[in-house]
Coordinates of C-alpha atoms and ligand atoms in Angstrom, one line a residue:
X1 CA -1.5 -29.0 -1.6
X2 CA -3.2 -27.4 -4.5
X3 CA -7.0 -27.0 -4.5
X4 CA -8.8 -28.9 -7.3
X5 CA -10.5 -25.2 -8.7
X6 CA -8.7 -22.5 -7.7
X7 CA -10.8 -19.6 -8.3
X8 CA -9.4 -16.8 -11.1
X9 CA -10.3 -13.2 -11.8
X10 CA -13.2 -13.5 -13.8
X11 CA -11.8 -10.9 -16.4
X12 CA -8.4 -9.0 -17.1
X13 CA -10.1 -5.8 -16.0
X14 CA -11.4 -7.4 -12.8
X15 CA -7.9 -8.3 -11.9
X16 CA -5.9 -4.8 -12.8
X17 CA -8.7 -3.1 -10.8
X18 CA -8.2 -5.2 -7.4
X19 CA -4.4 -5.4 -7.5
X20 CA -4.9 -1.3 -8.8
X21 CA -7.3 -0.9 -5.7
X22 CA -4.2 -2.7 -3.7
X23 CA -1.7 0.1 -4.9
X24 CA -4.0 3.4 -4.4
X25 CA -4.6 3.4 -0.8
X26 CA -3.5 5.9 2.7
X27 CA 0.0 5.7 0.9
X28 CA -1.0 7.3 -1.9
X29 CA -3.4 9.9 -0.8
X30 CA -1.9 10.5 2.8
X31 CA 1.5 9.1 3.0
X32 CA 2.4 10.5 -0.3
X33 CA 1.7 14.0 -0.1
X34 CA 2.8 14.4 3.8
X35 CA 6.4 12.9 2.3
X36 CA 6.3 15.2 -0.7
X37 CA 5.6 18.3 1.5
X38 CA 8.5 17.1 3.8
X39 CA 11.0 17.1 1.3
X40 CA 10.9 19.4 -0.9
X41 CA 8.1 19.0 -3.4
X42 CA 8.5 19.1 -7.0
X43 CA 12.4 17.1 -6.5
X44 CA 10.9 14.9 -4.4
X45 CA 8.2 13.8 -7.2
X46 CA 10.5 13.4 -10.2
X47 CA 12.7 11.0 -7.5
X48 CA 9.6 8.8 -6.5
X49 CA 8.3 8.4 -10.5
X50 CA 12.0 7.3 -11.7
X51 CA 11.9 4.5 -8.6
X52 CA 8.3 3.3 -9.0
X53 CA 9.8 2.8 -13.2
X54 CA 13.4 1.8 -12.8
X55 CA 12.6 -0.5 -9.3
X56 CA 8.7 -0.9 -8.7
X57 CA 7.9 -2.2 -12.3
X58 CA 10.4 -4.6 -12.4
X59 CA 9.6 -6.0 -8.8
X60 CA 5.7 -5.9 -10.1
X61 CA 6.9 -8.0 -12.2
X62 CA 8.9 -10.9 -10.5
X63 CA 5.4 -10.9 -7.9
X64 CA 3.1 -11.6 -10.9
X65 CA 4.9 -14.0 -12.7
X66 CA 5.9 -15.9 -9.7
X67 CA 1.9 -16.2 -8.3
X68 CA 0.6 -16.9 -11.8
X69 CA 3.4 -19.8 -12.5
X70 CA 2.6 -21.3 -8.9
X71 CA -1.2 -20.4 -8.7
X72 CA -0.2 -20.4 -5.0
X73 CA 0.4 -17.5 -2.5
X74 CA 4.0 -16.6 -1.2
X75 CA 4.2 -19.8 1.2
X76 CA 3.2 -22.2 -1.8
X77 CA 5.3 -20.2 -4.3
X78 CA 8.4 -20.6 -2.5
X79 CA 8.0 -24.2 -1.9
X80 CA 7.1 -24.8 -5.4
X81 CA 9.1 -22.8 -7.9
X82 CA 12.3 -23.6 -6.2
X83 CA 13.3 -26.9 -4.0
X84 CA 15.3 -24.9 -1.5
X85 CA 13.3 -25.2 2.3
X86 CA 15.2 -21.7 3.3
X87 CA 13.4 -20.0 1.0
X88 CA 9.8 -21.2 2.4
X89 CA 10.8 -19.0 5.5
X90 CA 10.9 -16.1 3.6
X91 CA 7.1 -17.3 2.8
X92 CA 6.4 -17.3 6.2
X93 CA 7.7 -13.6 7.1
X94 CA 5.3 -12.3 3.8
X95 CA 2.4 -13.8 5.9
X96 CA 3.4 -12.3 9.0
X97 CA 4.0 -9.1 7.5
X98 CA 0.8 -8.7 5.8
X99 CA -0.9 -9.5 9.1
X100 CA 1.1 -6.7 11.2
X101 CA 0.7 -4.0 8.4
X102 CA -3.1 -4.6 8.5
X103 CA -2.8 -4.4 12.0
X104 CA -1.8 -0.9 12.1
X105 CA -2.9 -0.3 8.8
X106 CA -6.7 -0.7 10.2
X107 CA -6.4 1.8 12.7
X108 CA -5.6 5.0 10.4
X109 CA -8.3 3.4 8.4
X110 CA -10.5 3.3 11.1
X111 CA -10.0 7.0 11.5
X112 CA -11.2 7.6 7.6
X113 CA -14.6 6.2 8.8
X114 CA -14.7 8.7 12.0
X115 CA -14.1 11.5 9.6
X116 CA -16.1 10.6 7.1
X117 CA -19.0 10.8 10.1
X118 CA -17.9 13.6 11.6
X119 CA -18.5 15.2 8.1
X120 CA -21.5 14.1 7.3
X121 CA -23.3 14.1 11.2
X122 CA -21.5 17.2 13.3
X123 CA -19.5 19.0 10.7
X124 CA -16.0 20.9 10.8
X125 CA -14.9 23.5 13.5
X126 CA -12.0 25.1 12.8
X127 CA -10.8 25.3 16.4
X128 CA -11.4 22.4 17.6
X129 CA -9.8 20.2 14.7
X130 CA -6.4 20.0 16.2
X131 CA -7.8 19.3 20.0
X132 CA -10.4 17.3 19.0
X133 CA -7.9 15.0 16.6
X134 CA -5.7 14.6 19.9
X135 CA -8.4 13.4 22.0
X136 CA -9.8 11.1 19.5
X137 CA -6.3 9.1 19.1
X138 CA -6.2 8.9 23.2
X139 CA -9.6 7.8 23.1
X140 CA -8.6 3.5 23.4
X141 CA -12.2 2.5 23.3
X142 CA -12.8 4.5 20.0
X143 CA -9.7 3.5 18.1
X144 CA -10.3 0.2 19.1
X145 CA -14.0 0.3 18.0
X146 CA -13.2 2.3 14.7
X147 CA -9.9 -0.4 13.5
X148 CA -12.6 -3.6 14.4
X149 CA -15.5 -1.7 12.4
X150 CA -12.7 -1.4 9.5
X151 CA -11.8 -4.9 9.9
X152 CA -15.0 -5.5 10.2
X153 CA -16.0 -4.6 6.4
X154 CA -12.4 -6.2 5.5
X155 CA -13.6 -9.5 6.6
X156 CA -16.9 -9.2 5.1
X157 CA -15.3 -8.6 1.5
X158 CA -12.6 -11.2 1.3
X159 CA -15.0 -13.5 3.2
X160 CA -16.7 -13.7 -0.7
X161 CA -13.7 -14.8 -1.8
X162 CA -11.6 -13.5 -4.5
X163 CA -14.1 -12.8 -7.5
X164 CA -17.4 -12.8 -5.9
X165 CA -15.9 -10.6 -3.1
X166 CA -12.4 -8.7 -3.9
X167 CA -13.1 -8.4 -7.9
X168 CA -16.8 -7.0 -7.3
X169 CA -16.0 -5.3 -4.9
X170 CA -13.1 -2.9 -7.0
X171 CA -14.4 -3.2 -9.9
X172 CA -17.3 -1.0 -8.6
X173 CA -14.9 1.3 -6.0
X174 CA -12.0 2.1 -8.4
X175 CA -14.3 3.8 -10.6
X176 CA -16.3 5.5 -7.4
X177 CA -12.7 6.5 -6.3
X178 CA -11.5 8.1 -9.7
X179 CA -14.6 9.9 -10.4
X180 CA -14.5 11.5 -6.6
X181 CA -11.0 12.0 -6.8
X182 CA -11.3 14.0 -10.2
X183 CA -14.1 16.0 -8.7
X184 CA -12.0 17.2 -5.6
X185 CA -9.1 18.4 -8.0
X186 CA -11.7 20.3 -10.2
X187 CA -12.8 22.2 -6.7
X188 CA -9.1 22.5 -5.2
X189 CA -7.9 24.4 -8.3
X190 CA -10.5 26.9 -8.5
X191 CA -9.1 27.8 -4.7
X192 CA -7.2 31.5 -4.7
X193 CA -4.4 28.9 -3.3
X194 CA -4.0 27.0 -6.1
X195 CA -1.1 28.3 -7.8
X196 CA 0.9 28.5 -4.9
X197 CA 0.5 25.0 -3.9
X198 CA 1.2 23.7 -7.7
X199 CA 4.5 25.4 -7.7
X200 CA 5.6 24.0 -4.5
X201 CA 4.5 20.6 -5.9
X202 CA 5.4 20.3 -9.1
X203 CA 8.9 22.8 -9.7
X204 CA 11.7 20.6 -8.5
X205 CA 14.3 22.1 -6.5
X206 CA 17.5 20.7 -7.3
X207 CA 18.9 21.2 -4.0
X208 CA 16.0 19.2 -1.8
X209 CA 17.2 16.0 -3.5
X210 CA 20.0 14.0 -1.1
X211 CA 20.7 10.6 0.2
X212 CA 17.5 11.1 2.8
X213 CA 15.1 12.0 0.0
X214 CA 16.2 9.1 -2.0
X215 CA 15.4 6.4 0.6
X216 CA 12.1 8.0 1.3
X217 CA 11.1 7.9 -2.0
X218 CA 12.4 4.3 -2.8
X219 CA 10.2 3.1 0.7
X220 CA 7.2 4.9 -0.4
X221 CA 7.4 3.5 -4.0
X222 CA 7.5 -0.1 -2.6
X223 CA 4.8 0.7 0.2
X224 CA 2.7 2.4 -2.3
X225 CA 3.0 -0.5 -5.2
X226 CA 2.5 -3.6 -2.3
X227 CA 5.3 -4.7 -2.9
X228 CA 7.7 -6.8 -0.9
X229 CA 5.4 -9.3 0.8
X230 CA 3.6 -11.1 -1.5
X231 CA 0.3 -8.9 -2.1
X232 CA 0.8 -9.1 -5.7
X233 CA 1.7 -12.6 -5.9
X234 CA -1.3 -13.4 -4.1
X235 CA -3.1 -11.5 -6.7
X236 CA -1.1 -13.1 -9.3
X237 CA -1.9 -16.7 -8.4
X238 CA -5.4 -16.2 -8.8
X239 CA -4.6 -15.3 -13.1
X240 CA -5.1 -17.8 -15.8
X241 CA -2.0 -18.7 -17.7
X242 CA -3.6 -17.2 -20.5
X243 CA -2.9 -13.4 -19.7
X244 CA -0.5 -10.6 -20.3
X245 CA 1.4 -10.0 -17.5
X246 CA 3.1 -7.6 -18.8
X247 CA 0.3 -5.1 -19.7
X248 CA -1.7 -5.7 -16.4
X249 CA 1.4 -4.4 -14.4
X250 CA 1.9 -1.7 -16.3
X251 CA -1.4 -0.3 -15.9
X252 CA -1.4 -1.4 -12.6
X253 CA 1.8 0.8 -11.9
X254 CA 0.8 3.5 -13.8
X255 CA -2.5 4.1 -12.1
X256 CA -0.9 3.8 -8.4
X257 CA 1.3 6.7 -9.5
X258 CA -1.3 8.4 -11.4
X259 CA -3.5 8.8 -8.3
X260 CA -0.4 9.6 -5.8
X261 CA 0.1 12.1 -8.2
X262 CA -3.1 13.3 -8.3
X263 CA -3.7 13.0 -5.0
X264 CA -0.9 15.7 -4.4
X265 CA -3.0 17.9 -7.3
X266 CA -5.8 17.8 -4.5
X267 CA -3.8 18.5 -1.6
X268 CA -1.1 21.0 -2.5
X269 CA -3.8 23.6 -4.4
X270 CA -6.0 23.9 -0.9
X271 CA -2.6 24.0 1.1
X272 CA -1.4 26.7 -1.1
X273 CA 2.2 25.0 -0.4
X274 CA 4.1 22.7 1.7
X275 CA 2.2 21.7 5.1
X276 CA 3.7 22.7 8.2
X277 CA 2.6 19.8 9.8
X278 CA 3.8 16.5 9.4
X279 CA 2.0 13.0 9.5
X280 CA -1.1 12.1 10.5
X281 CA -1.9 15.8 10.7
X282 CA -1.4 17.0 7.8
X283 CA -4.7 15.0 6.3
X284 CA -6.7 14.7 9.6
X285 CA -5.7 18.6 10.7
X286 CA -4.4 20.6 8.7
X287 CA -7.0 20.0 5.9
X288 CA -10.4 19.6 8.6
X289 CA -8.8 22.6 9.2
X290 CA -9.3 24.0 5.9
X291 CA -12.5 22.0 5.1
X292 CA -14.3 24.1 7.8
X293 CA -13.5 27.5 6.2
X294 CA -14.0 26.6 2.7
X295 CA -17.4 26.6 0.5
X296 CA -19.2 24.0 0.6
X297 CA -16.2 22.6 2.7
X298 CA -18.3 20.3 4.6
X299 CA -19.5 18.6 1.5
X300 CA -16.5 18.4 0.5
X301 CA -14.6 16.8 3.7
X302 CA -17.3 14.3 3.4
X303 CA -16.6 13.5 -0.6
X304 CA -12.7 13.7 0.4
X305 CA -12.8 11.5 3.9
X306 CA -14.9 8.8 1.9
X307 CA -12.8 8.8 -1.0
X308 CA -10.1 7.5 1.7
X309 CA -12.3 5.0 3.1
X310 CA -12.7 3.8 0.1
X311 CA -8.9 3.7 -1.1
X312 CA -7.6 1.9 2.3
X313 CA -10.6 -0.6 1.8
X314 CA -9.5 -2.2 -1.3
X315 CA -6.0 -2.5 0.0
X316 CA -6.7 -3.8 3.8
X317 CA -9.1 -6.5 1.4
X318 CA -5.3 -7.4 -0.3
X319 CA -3.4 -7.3 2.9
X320 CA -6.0 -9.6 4.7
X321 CA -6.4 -11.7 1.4
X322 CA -2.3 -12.9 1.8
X323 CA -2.9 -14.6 5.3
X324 CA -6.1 -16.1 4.0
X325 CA -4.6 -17.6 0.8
X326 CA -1.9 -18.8 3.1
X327 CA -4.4 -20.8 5.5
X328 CA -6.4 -22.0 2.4
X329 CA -4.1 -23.5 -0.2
X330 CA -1.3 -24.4 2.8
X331 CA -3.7 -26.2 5.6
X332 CA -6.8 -26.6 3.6
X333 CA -8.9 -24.4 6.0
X334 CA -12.1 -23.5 4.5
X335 CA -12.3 -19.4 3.5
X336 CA -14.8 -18.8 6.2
X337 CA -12.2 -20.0 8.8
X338 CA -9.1 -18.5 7.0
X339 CA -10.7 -15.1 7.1
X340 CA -12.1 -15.3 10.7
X341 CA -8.8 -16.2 12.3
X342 CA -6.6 -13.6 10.1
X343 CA -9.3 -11.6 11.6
X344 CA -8.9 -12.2 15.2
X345 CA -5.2 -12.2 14.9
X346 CA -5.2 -8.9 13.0
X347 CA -7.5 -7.5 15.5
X348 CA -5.1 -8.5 18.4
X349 CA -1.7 -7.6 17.2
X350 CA -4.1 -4.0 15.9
X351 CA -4.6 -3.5 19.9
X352 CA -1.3 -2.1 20.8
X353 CA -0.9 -0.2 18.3
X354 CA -4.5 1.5 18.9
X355 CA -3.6 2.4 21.8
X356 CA -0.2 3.6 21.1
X357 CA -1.6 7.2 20.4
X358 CA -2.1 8.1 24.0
X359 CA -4.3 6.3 25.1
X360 CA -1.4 4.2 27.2
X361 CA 1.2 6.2 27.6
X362 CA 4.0 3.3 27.1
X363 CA 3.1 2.1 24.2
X364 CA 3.5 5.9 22.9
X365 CA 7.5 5.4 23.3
X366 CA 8.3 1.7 23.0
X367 CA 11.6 2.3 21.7
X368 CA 14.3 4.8 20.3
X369 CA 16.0 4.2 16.8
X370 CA 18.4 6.7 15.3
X371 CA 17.6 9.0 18.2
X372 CA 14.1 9.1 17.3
X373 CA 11.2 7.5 20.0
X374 CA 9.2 5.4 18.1
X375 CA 5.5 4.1 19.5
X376 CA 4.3 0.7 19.5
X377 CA 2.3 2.0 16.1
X378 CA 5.6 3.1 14.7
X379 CA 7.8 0.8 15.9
X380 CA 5.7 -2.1 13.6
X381 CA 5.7 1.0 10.5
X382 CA 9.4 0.7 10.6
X383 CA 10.2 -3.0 11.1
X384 CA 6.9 -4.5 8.7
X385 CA 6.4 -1.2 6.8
X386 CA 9.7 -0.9 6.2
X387 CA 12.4 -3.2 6.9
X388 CA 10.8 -6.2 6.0
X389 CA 9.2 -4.9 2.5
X390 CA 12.9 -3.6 1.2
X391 CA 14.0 -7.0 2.2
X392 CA 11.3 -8.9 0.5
X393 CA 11.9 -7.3 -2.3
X394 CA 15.4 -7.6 -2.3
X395 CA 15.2 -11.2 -1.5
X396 CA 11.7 -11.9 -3.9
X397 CA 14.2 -10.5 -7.3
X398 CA 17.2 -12.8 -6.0
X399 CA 14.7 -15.6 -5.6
X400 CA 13.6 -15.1 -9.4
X401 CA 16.7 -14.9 -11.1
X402 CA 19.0 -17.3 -9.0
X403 CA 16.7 -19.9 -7.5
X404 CA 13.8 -20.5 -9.9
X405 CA 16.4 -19.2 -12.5
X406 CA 16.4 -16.4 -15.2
X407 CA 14.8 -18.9 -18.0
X408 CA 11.7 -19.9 -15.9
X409 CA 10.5 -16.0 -14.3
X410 CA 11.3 -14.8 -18.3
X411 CA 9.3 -17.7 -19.5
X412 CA 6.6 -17.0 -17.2
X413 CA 6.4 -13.2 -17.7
X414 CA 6.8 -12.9 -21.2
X415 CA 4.5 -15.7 -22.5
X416 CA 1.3 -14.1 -23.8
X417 CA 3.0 -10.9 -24.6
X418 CA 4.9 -10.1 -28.0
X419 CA 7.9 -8.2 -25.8
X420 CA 10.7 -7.3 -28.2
X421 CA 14.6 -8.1 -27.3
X422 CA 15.9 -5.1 -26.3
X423 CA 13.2 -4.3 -23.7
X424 CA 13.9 -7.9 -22.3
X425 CA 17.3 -7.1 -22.0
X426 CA 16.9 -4.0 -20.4
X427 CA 14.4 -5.5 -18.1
X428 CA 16.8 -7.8 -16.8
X429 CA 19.7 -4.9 -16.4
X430 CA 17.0 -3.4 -14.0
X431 CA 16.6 -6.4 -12.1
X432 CA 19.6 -8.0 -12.2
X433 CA 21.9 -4.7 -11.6
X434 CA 19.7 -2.1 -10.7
X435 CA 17.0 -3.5 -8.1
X436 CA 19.3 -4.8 -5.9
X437 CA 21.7 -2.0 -5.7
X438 CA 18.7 0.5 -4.6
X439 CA 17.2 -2.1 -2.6
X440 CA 20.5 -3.2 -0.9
X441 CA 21.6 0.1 -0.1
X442 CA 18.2 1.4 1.2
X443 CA 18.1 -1.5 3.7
X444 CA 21.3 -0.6 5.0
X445 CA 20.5 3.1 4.9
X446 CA 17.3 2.1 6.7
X447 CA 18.8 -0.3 9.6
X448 CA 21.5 2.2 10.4
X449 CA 19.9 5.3 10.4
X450 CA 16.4 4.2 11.9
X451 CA 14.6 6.3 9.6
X452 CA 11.2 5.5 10.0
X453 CA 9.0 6.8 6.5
X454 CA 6.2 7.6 8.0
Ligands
LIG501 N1 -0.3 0.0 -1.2 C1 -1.3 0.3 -0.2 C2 -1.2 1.8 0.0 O1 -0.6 2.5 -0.7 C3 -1.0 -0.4 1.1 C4 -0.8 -1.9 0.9 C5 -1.8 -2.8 0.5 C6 0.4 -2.6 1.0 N2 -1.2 -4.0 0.4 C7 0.1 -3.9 0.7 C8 1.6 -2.2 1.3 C9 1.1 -4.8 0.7 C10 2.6 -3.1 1.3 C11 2.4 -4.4 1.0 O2 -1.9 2.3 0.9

């Protein structure tokens, strides 16, 4: 069932900043840089850009075209652009997905909000920041309270729907976020560390590239891009036919990777090379750490932590925006509804993994993959986070160019855009050759090994 109005993005710009404010969130400014650190630096880099081209771009692609031809989200674009019923499941698990990744999503975004607080209302102590991060994830009433005040402003925005809510909403945070973003750089290079760290970051070492740094990269490019589940097709179904598809995802691609890139410019220059802590500490430790010796550094946490809040706001608003579409155009629910039961749901399945930190010790070591114990929180990072977005993806290009057919997705994607030949043809090398190649072989990498990329 099609609504009579569907509502579109009132303007081009509207529309690249909220699928851009999708792209730049925790991947880009925490997930990002811990990975880069991790393996290697500079090599690591180089690997990530060539995917996010070669792969991401492409994939960008098959989403948009496939949500504006539809003007429905993944569930309705399956059932629409291709007769085939198996392919509706594959709706179905986008839906899902988008609902657990929120789920866990909202709790490290809950955390941006604690920190962004503790800046502004106690300050830093460079003691206590590795203690006092450990108590505060064992802490179940606070990560509870901090992933439903999250959702909380989650709900609020996509409650307003998709211009009066999502598009206002980015088209005044992007901007907020690039301007704070270029600030922190300014102040990170003028640190004595700052050479050091842009070294590390930016000369590749040959010998840090392998098999392992490929898949890392490859899962981080799709993360990073929302791409795999129907985010972007979401997005896409809310464009007039009108548009040029293939400039908004450009710009949308590049400026994901410009801010992971610059994100690492912050980072690496106050590290003053690669982190010796992994994960969650790297951003919540290691730099609290560093923000409570530095100038002005409790000004600066404060600028840095809501910078954060800001990039995992306008891409928990595009997680929860999939499940709401879904409820809307598929049952007829009214948006009011469709938002307050995504919410609910979110808020539940978000529970475990809360208090999968320490707060119950069970949930800290659900299960083992590849030798590794995983946590309830990780557990859902590997199988949603993961799994499911490499084989979305894989699935999402196969869909395009076998079941609603090469003529159609071309059809769709170039209309509106003077593309010449030979970048069509090389397009369709990337997707038909290319895409699923990397994204075959990661998924295999990925179930075998258990490598979580987190
Ligand atoms: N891309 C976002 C980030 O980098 C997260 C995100 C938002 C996402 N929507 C998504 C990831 C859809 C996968 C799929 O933080």
């Amino acid at each position: 069932m099609q609504p009579a109005g569907r509502e579109h993005w009132k303007s081009s710009l509207g529309f690249v900043l909220a699928a851009a404010g999708s792209a730049v969130g925790l991947g880009n400014i925490w997930r990002f840089p811990t990975l880069t650190g991790q393996n290697g630096g500079g090599g690591f880099v180089l690997l990530y850009v060539s995917i996010v081209l070669l792969v991401g771009l492409p994939l960008m692609y098959v989403e948009l075209s496939m949500g504006r031809a539809a003007q429905l989200g993944p569930v309705g674009a399956f059932r629409t652009l291709a007769p085939h019923r198996a392919w509706r499941a594959l709706g179905y698990l986008f839906v899902l997905t988008g609902i657990v990744i929120l789920s866990y999503y909202g709790v490290v975004a809950g955390w941006t909000l604690k920190y962004f607080w503790m800046a502004v209302v106690d300050g830093f102590t460079k003691e206590a920041s590795g203690p006092a991060f450990g108590a505060f994830t064992k802490n179940g009433t606070l990560q509870i309270a901090f992933l439903a005040a999250f959702l909380g402003l989650t709900t609020g925005i996509v409650f307003f729907g998709v211009k009066g809510g999502i598009e206002r909403m980015s088209t005044v945070l992007m901007p907020v976020l690039f301007v704070l973003l270029l600030l922190l750089i300014v102040y990170a290079l003028t640190l004595p560390t700052a050479l050091d760290g842009l070294c590390f970051y930016l000369i590749p070492d040959p010998a840090s590239i392998s098999g392992k740094t490929f898949v890392f990269a490859a899962g981080q490019a799709f993360f990073s891009l929302s791409l795999g589940m129907g985010a972007m097709l979401t997005y896409g179904s809310y464009l007039s036919p009108g548009s040029n598809l293939m400039r908004s995802g450009l710009v949308v691609v590049l400026c994901d990777t410009a801010v992971a890139i610059m994100a690492g410019l912050l980072i690496f220059p106050v590290l003053g090379g690669a982190p010796d802590k992994s994960g969650p500490g790297l951003v919540f430790v290691v730099l609290t750490d560093l923000f409570a010796t530095l100038p002005a550094g409790r000004f600066v946490g404060a600028l840095f932590f809501l910078l954060l809040a800001i990039a995992a706001l306008t891409s928990t608003i595009s997680l929860m925006e999939v499940a709401a579409s879904y409820w809307i155009d598929e049952r007829g629910w009214s948006r009011k509804k469709a938002v307050g039961v995504t919410a609910g749901l979110v808020l539940l399945l978000g529970v475990p993994s809360a208090l999968s930190l320490g707060a119950v010790g069970g949930l800290g070591n659900v299960l083992s993959i590849g030798g590794k114990a995983l946590g309830f929180l990780d557990l859902m990072d590997f199988f949603f986070g993961n799994v499911s977005l490499t084989l979305g993806g894989f699935l999402l290009v196969l869909f395009a160019l076998l079941a609603w057919k090469r003529a159609r997705f071309e059809a769709e994607l170039y209309a509106g855009s003077g593309t010449p030949a030979v970048v069509r043809k090389g397009l369709f090398f990337l997707l038909a050759v290319l895409a699923p190649l990397c994204l075959g072989g990661i998924l295999g990498y990925m179930l075998i090994t258990g490598q979580t990329l987190g």
